Short mmCIF file of C-alpha atoms in Angstrom, two decimals:
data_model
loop_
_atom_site.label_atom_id
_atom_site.label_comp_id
_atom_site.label_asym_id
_atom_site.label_seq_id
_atom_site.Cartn_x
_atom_site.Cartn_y
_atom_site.Cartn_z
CA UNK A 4 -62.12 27.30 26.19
CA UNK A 5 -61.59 25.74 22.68
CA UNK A 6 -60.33 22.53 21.30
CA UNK A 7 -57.44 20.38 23.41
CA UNK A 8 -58.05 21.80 26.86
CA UNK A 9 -61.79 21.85 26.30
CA UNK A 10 -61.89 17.81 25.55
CA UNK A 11 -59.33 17.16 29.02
CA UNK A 12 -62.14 19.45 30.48
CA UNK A 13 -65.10 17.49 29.40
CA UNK A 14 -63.06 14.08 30.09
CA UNK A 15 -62.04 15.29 33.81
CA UNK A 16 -66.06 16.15 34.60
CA UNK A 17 -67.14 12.93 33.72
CA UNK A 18 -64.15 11.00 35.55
CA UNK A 19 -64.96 12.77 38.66
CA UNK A 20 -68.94 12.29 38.16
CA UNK A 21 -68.03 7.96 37.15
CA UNK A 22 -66.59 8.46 40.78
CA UNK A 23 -68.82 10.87 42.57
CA UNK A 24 -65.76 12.70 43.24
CA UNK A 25 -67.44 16.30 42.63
CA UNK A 26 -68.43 15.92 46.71
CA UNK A 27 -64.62 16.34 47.52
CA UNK A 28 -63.64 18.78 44.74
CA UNK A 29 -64.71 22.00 46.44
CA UNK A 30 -62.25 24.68 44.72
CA UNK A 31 -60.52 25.06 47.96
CA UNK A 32 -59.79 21.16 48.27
CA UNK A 33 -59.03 21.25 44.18
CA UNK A 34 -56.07 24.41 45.07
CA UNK A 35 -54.64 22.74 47.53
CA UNK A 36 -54.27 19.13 45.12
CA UNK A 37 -52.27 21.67 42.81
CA UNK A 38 -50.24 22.93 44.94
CA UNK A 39 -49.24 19.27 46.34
CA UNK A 40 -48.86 18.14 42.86
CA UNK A 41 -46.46 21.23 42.11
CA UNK A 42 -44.33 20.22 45.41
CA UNK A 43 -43.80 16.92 43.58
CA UNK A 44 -43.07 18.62 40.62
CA UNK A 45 -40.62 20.63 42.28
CA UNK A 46 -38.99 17.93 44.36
CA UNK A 47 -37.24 16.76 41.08
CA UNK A 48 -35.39 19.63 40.88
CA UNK A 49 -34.84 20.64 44.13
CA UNK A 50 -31.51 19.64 44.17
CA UNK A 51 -30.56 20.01 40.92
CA UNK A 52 -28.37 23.01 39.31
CA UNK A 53 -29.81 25.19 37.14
CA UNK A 54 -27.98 23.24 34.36
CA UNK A 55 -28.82 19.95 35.42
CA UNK A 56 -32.47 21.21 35.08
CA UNK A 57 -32.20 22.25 31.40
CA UNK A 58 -31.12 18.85 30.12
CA UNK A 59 -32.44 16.17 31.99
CA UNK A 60 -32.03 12.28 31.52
CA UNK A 61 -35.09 10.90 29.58
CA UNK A 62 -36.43 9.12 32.57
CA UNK A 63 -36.45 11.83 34.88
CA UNK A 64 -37.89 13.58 32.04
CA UNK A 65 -40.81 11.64 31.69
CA UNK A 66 -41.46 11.27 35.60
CA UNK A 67 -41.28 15.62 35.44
CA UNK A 68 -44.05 15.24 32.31
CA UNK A 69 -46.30 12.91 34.87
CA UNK A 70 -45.55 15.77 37.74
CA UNK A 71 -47.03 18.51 34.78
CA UNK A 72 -49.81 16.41 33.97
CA UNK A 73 -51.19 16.27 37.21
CA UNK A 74 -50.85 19.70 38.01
CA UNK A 75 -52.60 20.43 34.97
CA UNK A 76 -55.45 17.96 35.92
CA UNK A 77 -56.15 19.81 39.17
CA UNK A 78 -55.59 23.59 37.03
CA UNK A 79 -58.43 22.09 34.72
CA UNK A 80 -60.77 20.93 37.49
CA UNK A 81 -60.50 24.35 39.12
CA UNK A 82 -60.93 26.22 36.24
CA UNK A 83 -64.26 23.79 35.53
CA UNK A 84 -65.52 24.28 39.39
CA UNK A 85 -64.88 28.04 39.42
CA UNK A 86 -66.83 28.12 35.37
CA UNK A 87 -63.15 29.98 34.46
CA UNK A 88 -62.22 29.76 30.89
CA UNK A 89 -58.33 28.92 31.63
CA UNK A 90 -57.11 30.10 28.37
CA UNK A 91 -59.05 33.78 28.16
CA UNK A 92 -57.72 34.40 31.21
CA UNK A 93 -54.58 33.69 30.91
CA UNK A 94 -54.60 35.78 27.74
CA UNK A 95 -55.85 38.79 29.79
CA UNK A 96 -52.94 37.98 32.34
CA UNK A 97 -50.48 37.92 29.45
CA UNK A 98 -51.81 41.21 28.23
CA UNK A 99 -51.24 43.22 31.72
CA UNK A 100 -47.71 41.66 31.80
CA UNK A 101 -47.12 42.96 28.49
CA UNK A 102 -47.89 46.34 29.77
CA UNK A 103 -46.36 45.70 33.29
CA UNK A 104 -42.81 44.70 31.69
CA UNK A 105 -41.84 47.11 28.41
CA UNK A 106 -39.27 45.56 26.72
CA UNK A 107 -37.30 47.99 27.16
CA UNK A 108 -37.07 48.22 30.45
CA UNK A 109 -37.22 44.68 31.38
CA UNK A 110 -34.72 43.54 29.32
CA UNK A 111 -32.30 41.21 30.52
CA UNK A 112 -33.53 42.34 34.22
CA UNK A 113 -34.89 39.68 36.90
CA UNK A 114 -35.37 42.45 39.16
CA UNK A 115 -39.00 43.00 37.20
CA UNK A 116 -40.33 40.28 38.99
CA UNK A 117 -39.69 41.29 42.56
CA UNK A 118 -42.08 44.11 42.30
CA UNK A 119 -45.14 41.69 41.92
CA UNK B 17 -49.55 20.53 21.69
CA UNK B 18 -52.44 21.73 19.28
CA UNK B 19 -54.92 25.03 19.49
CA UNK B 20 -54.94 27.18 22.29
CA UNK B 21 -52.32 26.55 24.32
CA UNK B 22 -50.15 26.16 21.38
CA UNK B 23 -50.91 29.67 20.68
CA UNK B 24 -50.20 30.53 24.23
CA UNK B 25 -46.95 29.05 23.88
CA UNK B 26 -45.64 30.74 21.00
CA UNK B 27 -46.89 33.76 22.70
CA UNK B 28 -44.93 33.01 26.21
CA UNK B 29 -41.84 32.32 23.94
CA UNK B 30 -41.93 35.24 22.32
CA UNK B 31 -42.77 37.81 25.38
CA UNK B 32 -39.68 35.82 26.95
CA UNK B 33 -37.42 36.20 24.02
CA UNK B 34 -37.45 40.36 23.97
CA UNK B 35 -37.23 40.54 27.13
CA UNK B 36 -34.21 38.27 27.35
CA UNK B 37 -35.32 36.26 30.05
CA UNK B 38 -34.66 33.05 29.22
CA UNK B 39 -31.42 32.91 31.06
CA UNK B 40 -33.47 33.06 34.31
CA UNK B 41 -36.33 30.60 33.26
CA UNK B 42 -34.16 26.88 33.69
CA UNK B 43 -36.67 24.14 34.12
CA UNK B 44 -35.35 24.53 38.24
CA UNK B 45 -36.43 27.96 37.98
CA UNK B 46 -39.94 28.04 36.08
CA UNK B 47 -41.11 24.88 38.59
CA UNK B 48 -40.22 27.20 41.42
CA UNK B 49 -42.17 29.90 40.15
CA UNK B 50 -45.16 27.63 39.55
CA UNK B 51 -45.11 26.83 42.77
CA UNK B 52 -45.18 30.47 44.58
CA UNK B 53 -47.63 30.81 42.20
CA UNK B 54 -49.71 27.74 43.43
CA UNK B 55 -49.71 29.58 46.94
CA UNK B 56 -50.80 32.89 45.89
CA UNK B 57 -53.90 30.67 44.54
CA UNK B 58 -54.16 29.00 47.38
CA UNK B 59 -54.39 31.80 49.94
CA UNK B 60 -57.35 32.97 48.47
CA UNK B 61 -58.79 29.90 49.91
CA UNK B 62 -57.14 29.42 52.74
CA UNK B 63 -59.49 30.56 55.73
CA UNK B 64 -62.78 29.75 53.46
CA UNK B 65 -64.88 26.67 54.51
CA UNK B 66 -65.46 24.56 51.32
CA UNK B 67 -68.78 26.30 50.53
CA UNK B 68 -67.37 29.52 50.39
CA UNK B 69 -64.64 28.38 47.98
CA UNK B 70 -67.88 26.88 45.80
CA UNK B 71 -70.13 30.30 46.08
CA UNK B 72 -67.41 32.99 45.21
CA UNK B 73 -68.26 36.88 45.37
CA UNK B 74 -67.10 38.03 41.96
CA UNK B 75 -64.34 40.24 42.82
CA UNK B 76 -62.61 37.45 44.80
CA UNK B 77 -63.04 35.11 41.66
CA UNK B 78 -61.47 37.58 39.50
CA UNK B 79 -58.46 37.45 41.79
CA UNK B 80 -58.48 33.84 41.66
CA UNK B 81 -58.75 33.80 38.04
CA UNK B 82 -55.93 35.83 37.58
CA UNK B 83 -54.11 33.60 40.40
CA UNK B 84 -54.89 30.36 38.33
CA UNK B 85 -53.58 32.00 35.01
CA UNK B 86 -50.25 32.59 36.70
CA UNK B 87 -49.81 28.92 37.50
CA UNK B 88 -50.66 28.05 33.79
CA UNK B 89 -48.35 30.24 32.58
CA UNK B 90 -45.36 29.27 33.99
CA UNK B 91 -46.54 25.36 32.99
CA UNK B 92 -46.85 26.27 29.69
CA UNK B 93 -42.92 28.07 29.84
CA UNK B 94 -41.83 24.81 31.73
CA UNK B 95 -43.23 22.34 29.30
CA UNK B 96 -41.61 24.68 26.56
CA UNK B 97 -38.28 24.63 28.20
CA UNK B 98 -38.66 20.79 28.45
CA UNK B 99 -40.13 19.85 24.89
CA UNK B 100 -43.24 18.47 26.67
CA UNK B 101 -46.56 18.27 25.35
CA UNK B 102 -48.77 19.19 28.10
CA UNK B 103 -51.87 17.95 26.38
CA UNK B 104 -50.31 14.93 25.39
CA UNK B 105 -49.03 13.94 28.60
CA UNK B 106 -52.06 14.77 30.63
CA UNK B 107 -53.62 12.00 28.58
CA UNK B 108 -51.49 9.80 29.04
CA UNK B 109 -52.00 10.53 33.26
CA UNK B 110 -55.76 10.36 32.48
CA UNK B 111 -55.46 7.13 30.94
CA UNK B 112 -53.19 5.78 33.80
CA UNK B 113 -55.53 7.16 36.55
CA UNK B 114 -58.65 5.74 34.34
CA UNK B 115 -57.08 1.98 35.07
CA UNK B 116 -55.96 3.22 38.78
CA UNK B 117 -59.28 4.19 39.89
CA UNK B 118 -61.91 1.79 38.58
CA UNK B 119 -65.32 3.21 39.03
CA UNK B 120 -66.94 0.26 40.48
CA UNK B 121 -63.95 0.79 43.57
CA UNK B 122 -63.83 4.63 44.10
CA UNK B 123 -67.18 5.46 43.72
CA UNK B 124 -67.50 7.99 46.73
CA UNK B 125 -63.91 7.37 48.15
CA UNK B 126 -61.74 9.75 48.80
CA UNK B 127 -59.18 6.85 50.47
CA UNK B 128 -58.39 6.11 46.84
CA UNK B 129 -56.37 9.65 47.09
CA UNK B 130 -54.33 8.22 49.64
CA UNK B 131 -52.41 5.46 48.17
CA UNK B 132 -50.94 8.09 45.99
CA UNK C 24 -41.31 21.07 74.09
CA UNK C 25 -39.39 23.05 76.49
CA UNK C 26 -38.02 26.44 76.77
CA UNK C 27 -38.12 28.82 73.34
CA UNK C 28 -40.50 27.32 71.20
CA UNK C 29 -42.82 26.54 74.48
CA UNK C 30 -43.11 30.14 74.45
CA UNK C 31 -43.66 30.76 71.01
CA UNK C 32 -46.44 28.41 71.21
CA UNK C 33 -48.08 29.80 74.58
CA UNK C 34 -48.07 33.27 73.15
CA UNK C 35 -49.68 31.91 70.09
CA UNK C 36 -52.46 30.38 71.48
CA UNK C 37 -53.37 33.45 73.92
CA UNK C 38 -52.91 35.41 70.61
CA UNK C 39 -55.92 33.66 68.25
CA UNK C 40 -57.72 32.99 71.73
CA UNK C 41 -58.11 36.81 72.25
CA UNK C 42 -59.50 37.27 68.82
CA UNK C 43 -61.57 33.95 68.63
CA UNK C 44 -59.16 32.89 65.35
CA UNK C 45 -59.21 29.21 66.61
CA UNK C 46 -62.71 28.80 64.83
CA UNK C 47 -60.38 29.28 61.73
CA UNK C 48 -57.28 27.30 62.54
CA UNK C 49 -58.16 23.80 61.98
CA UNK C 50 -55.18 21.88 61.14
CA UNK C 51 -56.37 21.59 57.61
CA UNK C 52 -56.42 25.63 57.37
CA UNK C 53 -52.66 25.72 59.41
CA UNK C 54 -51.41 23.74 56.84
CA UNK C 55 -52.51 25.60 53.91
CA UNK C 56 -51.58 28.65 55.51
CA UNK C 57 -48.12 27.08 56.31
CA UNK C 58 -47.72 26.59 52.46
CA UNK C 59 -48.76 29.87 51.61
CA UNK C 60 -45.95 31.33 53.52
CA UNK C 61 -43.12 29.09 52.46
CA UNK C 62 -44.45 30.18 48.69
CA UNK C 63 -43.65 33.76 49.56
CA UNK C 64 -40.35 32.52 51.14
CA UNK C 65 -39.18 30.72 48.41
CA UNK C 66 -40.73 33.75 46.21
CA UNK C 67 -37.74 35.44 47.18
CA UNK C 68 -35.29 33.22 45.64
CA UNK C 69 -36.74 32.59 42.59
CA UNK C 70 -34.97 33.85 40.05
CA UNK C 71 -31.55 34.06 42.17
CA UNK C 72 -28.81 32.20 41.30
CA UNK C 73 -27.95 29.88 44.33
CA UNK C 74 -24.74 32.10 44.71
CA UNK C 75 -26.61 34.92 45.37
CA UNK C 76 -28.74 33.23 47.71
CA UNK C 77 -26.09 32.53 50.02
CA UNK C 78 -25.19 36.33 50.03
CA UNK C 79 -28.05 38.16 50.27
CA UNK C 80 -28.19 42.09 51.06
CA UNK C 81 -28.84 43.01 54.22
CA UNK C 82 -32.71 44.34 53.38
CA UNK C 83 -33.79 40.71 51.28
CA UNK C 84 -32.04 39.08 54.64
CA UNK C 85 -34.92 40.94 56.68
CA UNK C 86 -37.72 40.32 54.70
CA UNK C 87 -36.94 36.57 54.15
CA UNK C 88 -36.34 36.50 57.77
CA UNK C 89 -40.53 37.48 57.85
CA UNK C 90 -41.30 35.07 56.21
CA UNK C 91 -39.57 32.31 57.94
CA UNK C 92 -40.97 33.21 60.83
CA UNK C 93 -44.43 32.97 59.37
CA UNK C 94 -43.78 29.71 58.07
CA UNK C 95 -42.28 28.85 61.81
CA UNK C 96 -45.16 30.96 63.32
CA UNK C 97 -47.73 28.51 61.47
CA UNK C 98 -46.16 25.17 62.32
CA UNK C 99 -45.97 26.29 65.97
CA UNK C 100 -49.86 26.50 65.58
CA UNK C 101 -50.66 23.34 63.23
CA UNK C 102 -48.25 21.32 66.22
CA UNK C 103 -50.42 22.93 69.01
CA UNK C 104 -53.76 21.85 67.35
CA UNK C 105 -52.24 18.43 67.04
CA UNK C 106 -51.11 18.05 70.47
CA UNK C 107 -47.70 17.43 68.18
CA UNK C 108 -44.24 18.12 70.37
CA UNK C 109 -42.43 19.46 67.17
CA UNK C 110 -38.53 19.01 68.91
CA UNK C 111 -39.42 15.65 69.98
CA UNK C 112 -40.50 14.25 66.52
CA UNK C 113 -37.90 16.33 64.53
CA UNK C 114 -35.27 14.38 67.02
CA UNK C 115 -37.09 10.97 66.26
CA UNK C 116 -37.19 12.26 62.49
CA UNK C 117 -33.37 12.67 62.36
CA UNK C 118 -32.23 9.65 63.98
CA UNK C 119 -34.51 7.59 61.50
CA UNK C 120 -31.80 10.02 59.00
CA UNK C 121 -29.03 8.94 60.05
CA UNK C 122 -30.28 5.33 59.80
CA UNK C 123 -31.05 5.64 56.29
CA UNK C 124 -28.10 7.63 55.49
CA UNK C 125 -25.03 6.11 56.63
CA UNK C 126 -22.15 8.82 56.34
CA UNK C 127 -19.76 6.55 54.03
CA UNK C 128 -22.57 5.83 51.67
CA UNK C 129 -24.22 9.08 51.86
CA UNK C 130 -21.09 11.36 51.21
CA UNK C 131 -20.97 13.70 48.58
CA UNK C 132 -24.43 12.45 47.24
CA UNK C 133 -27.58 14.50 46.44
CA UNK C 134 -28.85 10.75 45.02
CA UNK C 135 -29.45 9.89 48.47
CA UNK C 136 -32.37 12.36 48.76
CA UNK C 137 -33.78 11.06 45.67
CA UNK C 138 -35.06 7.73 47.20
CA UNK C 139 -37.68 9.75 49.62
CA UNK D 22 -31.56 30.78 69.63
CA UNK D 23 -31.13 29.36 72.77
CA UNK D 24 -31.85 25.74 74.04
CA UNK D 25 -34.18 22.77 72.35
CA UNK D 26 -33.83 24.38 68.53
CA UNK D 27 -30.26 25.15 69.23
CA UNK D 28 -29.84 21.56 70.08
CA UNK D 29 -30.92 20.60 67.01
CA UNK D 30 -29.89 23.20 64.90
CA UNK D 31 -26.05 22.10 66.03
CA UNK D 32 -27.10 17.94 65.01
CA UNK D 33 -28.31 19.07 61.89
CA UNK D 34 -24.95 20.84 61.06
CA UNK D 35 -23.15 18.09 62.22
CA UNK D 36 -25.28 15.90 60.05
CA UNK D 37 -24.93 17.75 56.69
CA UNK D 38 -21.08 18.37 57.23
CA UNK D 39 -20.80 14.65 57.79
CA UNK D 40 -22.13 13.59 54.53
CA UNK D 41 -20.73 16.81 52.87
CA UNK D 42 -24.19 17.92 51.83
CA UNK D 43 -23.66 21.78 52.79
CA UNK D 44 -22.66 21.94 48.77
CA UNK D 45 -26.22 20.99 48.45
CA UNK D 46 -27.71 23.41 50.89
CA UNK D 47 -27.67 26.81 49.48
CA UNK D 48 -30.74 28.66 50.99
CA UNK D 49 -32.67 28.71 47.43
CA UNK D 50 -32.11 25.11 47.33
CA UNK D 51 -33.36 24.81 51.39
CA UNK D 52 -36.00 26.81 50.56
CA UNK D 53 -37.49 24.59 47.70
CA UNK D 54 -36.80 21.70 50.22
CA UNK D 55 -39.50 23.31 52.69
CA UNK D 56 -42.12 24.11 50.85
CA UNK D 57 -41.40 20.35 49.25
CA UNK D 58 -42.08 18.87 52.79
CA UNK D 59 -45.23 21.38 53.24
CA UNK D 60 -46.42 20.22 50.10
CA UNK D 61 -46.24 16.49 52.00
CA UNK D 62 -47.91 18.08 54.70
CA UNK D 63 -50.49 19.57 53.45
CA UNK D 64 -51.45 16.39 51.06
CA UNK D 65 -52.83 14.39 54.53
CA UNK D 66 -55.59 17.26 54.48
CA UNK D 67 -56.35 17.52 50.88
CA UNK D 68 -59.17 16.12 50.57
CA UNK D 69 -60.07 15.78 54.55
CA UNK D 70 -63.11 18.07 56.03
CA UNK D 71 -61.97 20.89 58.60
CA UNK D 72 -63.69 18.59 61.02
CA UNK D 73 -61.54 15.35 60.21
CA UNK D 74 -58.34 17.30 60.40
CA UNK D 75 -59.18 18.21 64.22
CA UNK D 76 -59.45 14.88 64.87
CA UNK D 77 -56.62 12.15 63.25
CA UNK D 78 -56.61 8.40 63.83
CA UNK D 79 -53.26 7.93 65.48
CA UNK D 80 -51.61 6.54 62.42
CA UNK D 81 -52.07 9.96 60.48
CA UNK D 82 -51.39 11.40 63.04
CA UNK D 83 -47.84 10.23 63.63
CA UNK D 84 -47.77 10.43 60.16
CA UNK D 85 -48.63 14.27 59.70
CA UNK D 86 -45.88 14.57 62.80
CA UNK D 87 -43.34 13.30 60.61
CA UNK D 88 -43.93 15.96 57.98
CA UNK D 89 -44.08 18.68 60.18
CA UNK D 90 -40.72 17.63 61.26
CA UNK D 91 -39.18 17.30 57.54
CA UNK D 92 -40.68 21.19 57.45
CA UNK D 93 -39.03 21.78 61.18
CA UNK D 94 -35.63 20.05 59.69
CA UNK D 95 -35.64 22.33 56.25
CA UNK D 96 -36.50 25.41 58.35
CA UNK D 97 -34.12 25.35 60.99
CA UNK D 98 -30.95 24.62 58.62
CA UNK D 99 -32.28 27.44 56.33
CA UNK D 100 -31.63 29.89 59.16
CA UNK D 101 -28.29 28.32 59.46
CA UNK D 102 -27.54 28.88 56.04
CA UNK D 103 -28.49 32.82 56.66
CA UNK D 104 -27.20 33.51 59.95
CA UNK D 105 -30.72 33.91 61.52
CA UNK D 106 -32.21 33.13 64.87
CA UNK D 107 -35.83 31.99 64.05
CA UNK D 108 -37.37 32.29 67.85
CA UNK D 109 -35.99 36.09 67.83
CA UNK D 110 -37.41 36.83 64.15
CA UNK D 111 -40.77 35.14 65.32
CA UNK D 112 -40.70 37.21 68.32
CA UNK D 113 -40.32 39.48 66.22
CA UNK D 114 -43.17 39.56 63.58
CA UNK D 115 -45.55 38.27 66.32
CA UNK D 116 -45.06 41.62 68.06
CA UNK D 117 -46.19 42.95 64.67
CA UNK D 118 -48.93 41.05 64.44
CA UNK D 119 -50.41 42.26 67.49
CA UNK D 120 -50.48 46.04 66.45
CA UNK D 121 -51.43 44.92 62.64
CA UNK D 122 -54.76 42.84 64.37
CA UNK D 123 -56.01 44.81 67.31
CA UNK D 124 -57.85 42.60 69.15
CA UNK D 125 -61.05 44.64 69.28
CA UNK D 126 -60.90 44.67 65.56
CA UNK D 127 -60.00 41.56 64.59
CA UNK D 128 -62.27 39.73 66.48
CA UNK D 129 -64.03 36.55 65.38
CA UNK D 130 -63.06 37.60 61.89
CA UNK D 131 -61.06 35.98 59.02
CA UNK D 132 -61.14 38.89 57.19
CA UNK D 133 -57.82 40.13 58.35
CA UNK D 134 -56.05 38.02 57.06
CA UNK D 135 -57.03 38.97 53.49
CA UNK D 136 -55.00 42.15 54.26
CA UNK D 137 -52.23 40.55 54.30
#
């Protein structure tokens, strides 16, 4: 995991050792602080339209960002407690989906993504 | 957004583009997605005690892996379809938490969670 | 918690007492496992429009049907570990709603649900 | 759906038509409403043992009640929305669940779940 992730990484370790946080940051405790973070993130938009999602007032904007950033925190965390590099795989994720979804076949189709 | 998850990004754009599926992937959408994906992490965990989750076979931490990737990225396609800079703004939360959570007060607490 | 869901909830328990599952189903597990499921519910909705969603085919009616009743299925259990009546405290839940949303103020508004 | 969640299933109705909120209430948009309120749920036990979770203070617990009712609320006007009884699809996929985990099988183990 190079460069920008790899510095949140090394921040995030010594945050939660400052704190003696590791104790309560069991990968099973860390997955479920993701998912509660990306129910927050959702909540902005869950009663949005599709349109009012794509252009957003600047200050819901920035309270969306904050929603990210956390779930990004708790992605990182995992990633560190589990000793995944986040960014190989997602890479090798990319790569299967590439072969999962020719383009010319998936084109323009949502239905693709019911077959997961 | 520097590095590797730039990279990613441009990547994610692109696989997006030919397959012409950014009409489906509104901000509403993508945080959606992130979300289901967020489960399928989590049920990996879900009937593990904590120790398990720390003391993976590797099989099952393969499936997480690839679980985990999913989650980052749709949060790299919803900070593109936002103009947010992931890294950037998971700073900034770093920073905020840094002044939330003063060591010498959540040293060993997890009741510092709560006020969330 | 009379009549329907009283039964839902008896059968419940006989079924995880008869194959010792209530070493698994502390309320911490229920409620992951709760998640889980609504992430596969919502899974199928994903990428609809909200048009289609209120017109769904017969065969995506069934199988989001499923998964409600998982979701249902696991909030019948988390309220049984609790001791929880779940009609009584959705009652006392929606009278505190209509407190805090009076009709003439609350008419026409999604703002209302932002101030949660 | 007879009795208690027919009660409420008729208030809620009432209560949405009231504040003409059904425009809201497309089942995607219920949908990402649940697993909102699970998300809420779920974040009392984050960072709680197994052990603490089986036994609340009474002021989590009343508050964990009133989540599982926001998740009760969402879930019961989502079958509205669709035209479904929940206690009959429960019924349902409980009776499924009995031949999927034969009792002499399943026993004592979580691993059955992982089938899923």
């Amino acid at each position: 995991m190079p460069d920008s992730l790899a510095d949140l990484s090394r921040q995030l370790q010594k945050f939660a050792n400052d704190r003696e946080w590791q104790q309560f940051h069991s990968p099973k405790n860390l997955a479920s602080a993701l998912i509660v973070e990306a129910g927050e993130l959702l909540e902005h938009f869950q009663w949005m339209t599709e349109e009012q999602s794509r252009a957003l007032p600047q200050e819901k904007l920035e309270a969306v960002a904050a929603e990210v950033s956390d779930v990004l925190l708790y992605l990182v965390q995992l990633t560190n407690a589990l000793g995944i590099d986040p960014i190989a795989a997602a890479q090798a994720k990319l790569s299967l989906n590439e072969l999962k979804y020719p383009v010319d076949r998936a084109r323009g189709s949502s239905k693709k993504y019911d077959e997961n």
